Short mmCIF file of C-alpha atoms in Angstrom, two decimals:
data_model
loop_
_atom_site.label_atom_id
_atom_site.label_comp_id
_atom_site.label_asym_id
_atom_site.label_seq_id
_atom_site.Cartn_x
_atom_site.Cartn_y
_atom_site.Cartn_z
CA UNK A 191 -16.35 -10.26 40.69
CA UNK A 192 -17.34 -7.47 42.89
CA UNK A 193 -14.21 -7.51 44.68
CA UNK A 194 -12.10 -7.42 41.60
CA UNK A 195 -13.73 -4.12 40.66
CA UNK A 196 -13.57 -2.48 44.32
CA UNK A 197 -9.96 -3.64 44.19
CA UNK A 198 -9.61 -1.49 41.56
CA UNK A 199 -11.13 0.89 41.91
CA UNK A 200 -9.44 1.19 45.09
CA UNK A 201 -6.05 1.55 43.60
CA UNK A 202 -7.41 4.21 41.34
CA UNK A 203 -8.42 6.09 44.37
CA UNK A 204 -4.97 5.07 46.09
CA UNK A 205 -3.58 7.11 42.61
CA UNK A 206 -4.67 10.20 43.84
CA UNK A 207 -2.25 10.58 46.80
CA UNK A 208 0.82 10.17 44.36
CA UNK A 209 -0.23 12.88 42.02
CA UNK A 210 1.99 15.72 43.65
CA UNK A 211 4.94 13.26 42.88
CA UNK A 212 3.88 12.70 38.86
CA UNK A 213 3.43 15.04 35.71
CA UNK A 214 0.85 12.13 34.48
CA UNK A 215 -0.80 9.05 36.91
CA UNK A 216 -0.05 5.69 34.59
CA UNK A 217 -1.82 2.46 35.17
CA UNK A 218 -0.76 -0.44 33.58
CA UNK A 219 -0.92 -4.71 33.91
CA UNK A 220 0.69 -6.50 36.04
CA UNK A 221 1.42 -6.33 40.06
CA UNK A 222 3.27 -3.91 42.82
CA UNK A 223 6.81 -6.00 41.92
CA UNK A 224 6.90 -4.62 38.70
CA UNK A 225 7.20 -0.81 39.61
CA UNK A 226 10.60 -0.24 39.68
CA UNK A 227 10.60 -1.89 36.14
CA UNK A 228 8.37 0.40 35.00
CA UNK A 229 9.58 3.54 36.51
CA UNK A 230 13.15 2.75 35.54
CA UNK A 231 12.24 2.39 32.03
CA UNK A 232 9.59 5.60 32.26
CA UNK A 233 12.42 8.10 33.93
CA UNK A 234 14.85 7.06 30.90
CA UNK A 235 12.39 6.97 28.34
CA UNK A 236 10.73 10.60 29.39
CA UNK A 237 14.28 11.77 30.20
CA UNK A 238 14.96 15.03 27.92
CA UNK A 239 11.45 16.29 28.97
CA UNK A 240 10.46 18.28 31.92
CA UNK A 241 8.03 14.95 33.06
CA UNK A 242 8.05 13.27 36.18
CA UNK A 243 7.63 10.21 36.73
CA UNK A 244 8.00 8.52 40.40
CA UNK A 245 5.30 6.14 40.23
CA UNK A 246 2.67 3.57 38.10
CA UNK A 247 -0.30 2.15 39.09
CA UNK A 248 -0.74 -1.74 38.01
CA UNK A 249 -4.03 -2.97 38.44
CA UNK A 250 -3.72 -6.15 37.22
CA UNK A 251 -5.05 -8.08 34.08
CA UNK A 252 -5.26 -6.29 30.75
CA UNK A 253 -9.52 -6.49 30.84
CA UNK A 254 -9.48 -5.40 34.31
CA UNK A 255 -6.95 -1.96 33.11
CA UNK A 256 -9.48 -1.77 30.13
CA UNK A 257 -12.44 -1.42 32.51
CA UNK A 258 -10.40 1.42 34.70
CA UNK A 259 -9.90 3.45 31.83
CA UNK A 260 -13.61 2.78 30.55
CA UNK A 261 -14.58 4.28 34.10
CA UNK A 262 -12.02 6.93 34.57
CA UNK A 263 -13.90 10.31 34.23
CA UNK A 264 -11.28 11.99 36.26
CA UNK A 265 -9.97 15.17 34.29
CA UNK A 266 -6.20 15.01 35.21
CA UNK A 267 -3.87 13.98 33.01
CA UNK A 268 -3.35 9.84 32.79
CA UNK A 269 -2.45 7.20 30.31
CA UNK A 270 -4.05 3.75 30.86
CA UNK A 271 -1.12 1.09 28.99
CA UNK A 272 -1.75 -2.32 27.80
CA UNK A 273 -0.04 -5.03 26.20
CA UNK A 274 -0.52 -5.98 22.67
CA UNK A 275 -0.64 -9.63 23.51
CA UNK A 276 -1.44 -12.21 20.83
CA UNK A 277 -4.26 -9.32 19.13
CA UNK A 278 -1.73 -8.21 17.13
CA UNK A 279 -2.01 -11.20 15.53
CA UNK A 280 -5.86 -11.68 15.15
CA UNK A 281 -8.05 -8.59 15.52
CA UNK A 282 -6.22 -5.50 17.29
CA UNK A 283 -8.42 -3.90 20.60
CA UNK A 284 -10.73 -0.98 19.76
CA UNK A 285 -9.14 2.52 20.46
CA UNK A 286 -10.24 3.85 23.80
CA UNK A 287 -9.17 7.71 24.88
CA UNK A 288 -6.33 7.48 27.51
CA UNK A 289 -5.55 3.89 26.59
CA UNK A 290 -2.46 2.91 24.98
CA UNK A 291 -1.80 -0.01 23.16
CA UNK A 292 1.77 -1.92 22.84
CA UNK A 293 2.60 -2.26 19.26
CA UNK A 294 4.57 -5.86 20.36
CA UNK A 295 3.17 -8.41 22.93
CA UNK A 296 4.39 -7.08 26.02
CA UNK A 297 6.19 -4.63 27.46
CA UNK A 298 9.08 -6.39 27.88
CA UNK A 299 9.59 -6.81 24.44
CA UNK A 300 10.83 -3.36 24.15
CA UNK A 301 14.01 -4.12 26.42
CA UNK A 302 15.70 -6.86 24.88
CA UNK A 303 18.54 -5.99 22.43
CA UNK A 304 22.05 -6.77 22.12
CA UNK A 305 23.15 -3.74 23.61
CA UNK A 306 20.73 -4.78 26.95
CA UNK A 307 21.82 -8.35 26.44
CA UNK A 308 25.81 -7.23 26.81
CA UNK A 309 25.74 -4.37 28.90
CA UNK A 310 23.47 -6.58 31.36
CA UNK A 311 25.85 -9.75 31.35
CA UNK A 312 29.04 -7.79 31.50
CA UNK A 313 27.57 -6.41 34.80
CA UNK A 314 26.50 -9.66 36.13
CA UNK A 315 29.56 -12.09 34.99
CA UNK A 316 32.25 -12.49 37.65
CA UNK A 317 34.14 -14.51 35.29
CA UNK A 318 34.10 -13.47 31.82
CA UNK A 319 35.66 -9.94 30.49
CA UNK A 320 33.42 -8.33 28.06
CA UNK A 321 35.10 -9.02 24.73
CA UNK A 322 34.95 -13.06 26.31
CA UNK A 323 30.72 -12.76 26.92
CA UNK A 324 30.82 -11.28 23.17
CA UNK A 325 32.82 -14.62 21.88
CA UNK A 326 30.95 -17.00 23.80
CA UNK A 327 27.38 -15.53 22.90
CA UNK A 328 27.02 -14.49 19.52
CA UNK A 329 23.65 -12.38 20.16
CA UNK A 330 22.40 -12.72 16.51
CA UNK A 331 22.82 -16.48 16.17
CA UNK A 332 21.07 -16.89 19.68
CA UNK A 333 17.91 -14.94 18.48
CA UNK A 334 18.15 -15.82 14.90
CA UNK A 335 17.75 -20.00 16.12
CA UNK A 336 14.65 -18.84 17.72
CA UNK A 337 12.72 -16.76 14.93
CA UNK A 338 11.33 -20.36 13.16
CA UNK A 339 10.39 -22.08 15.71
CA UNK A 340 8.75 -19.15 18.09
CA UNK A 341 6.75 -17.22 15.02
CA UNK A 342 5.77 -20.63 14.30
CA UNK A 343 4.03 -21.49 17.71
CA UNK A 344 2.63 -17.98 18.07
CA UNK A 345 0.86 -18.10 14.88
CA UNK A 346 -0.61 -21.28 15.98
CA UNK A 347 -1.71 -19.47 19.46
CA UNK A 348 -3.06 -16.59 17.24
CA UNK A 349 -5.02 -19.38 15.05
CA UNK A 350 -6.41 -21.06 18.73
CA UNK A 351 -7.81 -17.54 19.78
CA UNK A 352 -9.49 -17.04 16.15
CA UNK A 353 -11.08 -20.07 15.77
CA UNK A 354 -11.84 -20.91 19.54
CA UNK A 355 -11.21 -17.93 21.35
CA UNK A 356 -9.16 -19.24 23.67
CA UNK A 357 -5.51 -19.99 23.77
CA UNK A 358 -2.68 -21.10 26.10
CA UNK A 359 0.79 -19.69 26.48
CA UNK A 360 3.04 -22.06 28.33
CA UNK A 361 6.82 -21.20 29.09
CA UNK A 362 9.70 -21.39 27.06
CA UNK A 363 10.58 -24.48 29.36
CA UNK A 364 8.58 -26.81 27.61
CA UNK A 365 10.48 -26.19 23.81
CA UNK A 366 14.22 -26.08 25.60
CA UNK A 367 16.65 -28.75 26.10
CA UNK A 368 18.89 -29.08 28.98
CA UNK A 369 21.39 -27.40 26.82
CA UNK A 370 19.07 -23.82 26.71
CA UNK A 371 18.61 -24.94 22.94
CA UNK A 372 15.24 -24.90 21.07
CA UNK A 373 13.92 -28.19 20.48
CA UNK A 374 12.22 -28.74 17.35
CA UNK A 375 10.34 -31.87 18.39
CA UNK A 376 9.31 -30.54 21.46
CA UNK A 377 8.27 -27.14 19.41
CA UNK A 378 6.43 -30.09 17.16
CA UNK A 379 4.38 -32.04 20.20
CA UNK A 380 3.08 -27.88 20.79
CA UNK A 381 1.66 -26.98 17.73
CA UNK A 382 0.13 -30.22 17.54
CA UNK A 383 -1.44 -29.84 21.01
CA UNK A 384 -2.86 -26.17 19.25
CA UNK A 385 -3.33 -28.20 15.91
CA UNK A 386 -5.97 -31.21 18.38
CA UNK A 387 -7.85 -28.57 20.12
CA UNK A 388 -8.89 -26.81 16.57
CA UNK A 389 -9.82 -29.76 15.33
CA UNK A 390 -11.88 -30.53 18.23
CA UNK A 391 -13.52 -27.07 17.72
CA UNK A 392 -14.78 -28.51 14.14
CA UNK A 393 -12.58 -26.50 12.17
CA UNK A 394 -11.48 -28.81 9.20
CA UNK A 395 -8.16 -29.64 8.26
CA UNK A 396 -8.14 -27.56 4.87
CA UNK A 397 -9.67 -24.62 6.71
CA UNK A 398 -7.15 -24.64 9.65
CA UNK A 399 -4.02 -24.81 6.73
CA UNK A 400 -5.47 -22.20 4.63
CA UNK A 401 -5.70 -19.75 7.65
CA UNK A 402 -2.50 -20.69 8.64
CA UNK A 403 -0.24 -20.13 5.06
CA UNK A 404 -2.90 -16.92 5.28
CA UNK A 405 -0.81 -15.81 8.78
CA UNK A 406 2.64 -17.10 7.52
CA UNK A 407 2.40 -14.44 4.96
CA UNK A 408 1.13 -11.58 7.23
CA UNK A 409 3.57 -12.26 10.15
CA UNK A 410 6.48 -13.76 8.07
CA UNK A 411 9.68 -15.10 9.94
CA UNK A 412 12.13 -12.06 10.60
CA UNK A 413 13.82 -10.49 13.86
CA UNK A 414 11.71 -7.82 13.70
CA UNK A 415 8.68 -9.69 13.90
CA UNK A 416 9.92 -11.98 16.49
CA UNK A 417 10.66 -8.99 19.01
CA UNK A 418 6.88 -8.12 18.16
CA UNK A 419 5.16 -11.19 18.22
CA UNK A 420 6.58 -13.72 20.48
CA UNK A 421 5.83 -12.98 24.35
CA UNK A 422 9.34 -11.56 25.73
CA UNK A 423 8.06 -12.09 29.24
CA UNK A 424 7.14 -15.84 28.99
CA UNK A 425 9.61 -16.85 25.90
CA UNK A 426 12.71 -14.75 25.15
CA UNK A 427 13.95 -13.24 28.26
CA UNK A 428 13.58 -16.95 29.90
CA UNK A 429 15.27 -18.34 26.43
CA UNK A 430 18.08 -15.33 26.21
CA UNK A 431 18.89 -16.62 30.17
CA UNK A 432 18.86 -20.09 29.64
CA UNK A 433 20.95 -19.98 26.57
CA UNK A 434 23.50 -18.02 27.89
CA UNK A 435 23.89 -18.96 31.07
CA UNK A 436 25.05 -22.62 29.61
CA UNK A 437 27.31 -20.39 27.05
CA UNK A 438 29.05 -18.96 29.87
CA UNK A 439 28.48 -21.69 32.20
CA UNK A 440 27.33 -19.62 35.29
CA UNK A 441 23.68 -20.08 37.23
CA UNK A 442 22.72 -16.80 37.44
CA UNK A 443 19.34 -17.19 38.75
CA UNK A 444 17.62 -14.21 38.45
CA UNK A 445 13.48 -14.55 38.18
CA UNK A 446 12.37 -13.17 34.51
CA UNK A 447 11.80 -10.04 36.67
CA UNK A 448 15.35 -9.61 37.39
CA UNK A 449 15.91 -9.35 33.57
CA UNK A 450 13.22 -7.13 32.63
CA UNK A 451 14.31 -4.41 35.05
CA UNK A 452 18.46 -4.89 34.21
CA UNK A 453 17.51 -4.61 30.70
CA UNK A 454 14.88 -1.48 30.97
CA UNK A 455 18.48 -0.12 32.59
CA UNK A 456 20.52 -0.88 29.15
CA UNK A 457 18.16 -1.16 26.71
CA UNK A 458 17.82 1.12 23.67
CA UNK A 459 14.70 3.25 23.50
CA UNK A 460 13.95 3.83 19.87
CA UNK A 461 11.00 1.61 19.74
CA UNK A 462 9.52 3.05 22.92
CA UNK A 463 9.29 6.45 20.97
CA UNK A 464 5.01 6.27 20.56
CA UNK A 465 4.69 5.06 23.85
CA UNK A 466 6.70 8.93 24.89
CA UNK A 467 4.82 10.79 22.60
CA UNK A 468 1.83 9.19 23.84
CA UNK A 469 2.62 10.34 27.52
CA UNK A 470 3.77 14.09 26.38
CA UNK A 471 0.56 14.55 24.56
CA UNK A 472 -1.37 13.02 27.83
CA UNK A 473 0.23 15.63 29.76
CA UNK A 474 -0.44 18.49 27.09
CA UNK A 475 -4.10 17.44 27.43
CA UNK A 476 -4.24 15.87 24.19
CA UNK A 477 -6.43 12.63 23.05
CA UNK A 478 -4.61 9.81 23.12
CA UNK A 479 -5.94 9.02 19.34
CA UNK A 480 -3.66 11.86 18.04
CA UNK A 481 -0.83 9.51 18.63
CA UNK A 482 -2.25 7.26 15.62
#
């Protein structure tokens, strides 16, 4: 444990040298691969303002970014940023100043769109001309087959952590079919693996239903809640490749990390806009609760 925290407490220290290059010092999840992901999306995102931004700091889990910011008495201006993940389904993080909370799972539910989705393939398809990619791959019908089953499993997850506070996030590999279709049945065997453990807990089958018609009703099946909800790192950009790579019948076998940083390129930025004003009003010196 001790060498978690000097590890990051190194990279906070490591921040310092970078600051000439940055209007703001960002930390965030995840590892060193996922920079240029980050500061892609950051440069467009901050782009009609006078901000720079050349470089993020991950340090790692979400707990371990929490505990940064917890310790962070430095007086310059920084934004710590965390993922929603499945809290925005059971009980939301307590405010912290300087930390920033995604609205949606993870960040890379912010880059997926059809306008990411098309721009993206029409860049990476040697074969097909763009009006063929938008024949082939009806973006609509692609997400709209996954809204069921996904909101379905991820209110299940969001049941696991409430009642055993715990809960385990697989890949979309285990619900597809060799075609890059959802499977129900498979999506079936899952919530009945999340549907076992509760009942192992000793929560009763009445309870468990009643909580869950309680969570179909907060977090009801739509696209918008999808793109909120359902992890875009582990589920939909993985689904979105699979899906249309059989569409198109190419192997373009880019790691989900690939993805993420073609669509921060392409993507719209609309729903980014707190995350911005969140980062201007860091800069201006401002608390990070104004945003809310």
């Amino acid at each position: 444990m001790m060498k978690i925290d000097r590890s990051i407490e190194t990279r906070q220290i490591e921040s310092v040298f970078y600051e000439y290059r940055n209007s703001i010092t960002i930390y965030t999840e995840d590892c060193d691969k996922d920079k240029k992901f980050y500061v892609t999306l950051f440069k467009r995102l901050l782009g009609d303002t006078d901000i720079e931004i050349n470089d993020i700091h991950p340090l790692g889990s979400c707990d371990e970014v929490v505990e940064a910011c917890q310790k962070d008495k430095n007086s310059n201006p920084k934004l710590y940023i965390i993922d929603g993940d499945i809290f925005n389904m059971t009980s939301p993080r307590a405010a912290i100043n300087h930390l920033f909370i995604l609205d949606s799972y993870c960040i890379e539910n912010y880059v997926i769109d059809s306008d990411a989705f098309y721009k993206t393939y029409d860049e990476l398809d040697y074969i097909h001309s763009k009006d063929e990619i938008r024949e082939l791959v009806d973006y609509n019908q692609m997400m709209s087959e996954a809204i069921v089953p996904f909101m379905d499993l991820f209110r299940h997850f969001s049941l696991s952590k409430e009642f055993l506070n715990c809960y385990r996030v697989k890949t979309v590999a285990c619900i597809l079919n060799q075609e890059g279709i959802i499977d129900v049945d498979k999506v079936e065997i899952e919530k009945k693996v999340v549907q076992r453990d509760i009942k192992q807990g000793g929560i009763d089958k009445n309870t468990f239903l009643s909580k869950l018609e309680e969570k179909e009703k907060m977090f009801p099946d739509n696209y918008t809640n999808l793109m909120k909800y359902v992890s875009g790192k582990n589920y939909l950009i993985p689904y979105i490749r699979d899906y249309t790579n059989k569409k198109l019948s190419l192997r373009l076998g880019l790691p989900k990390e690939g993805w993420k940083y073609l669509y921060a390129k392409n993507c719209q930025l609309d729903r980014l806009s707190p995350l911005k004003s969140a980062i201007v009003q860091a800069v201006r010196g401002d608390k990070i609760q104004d945003v809310f």
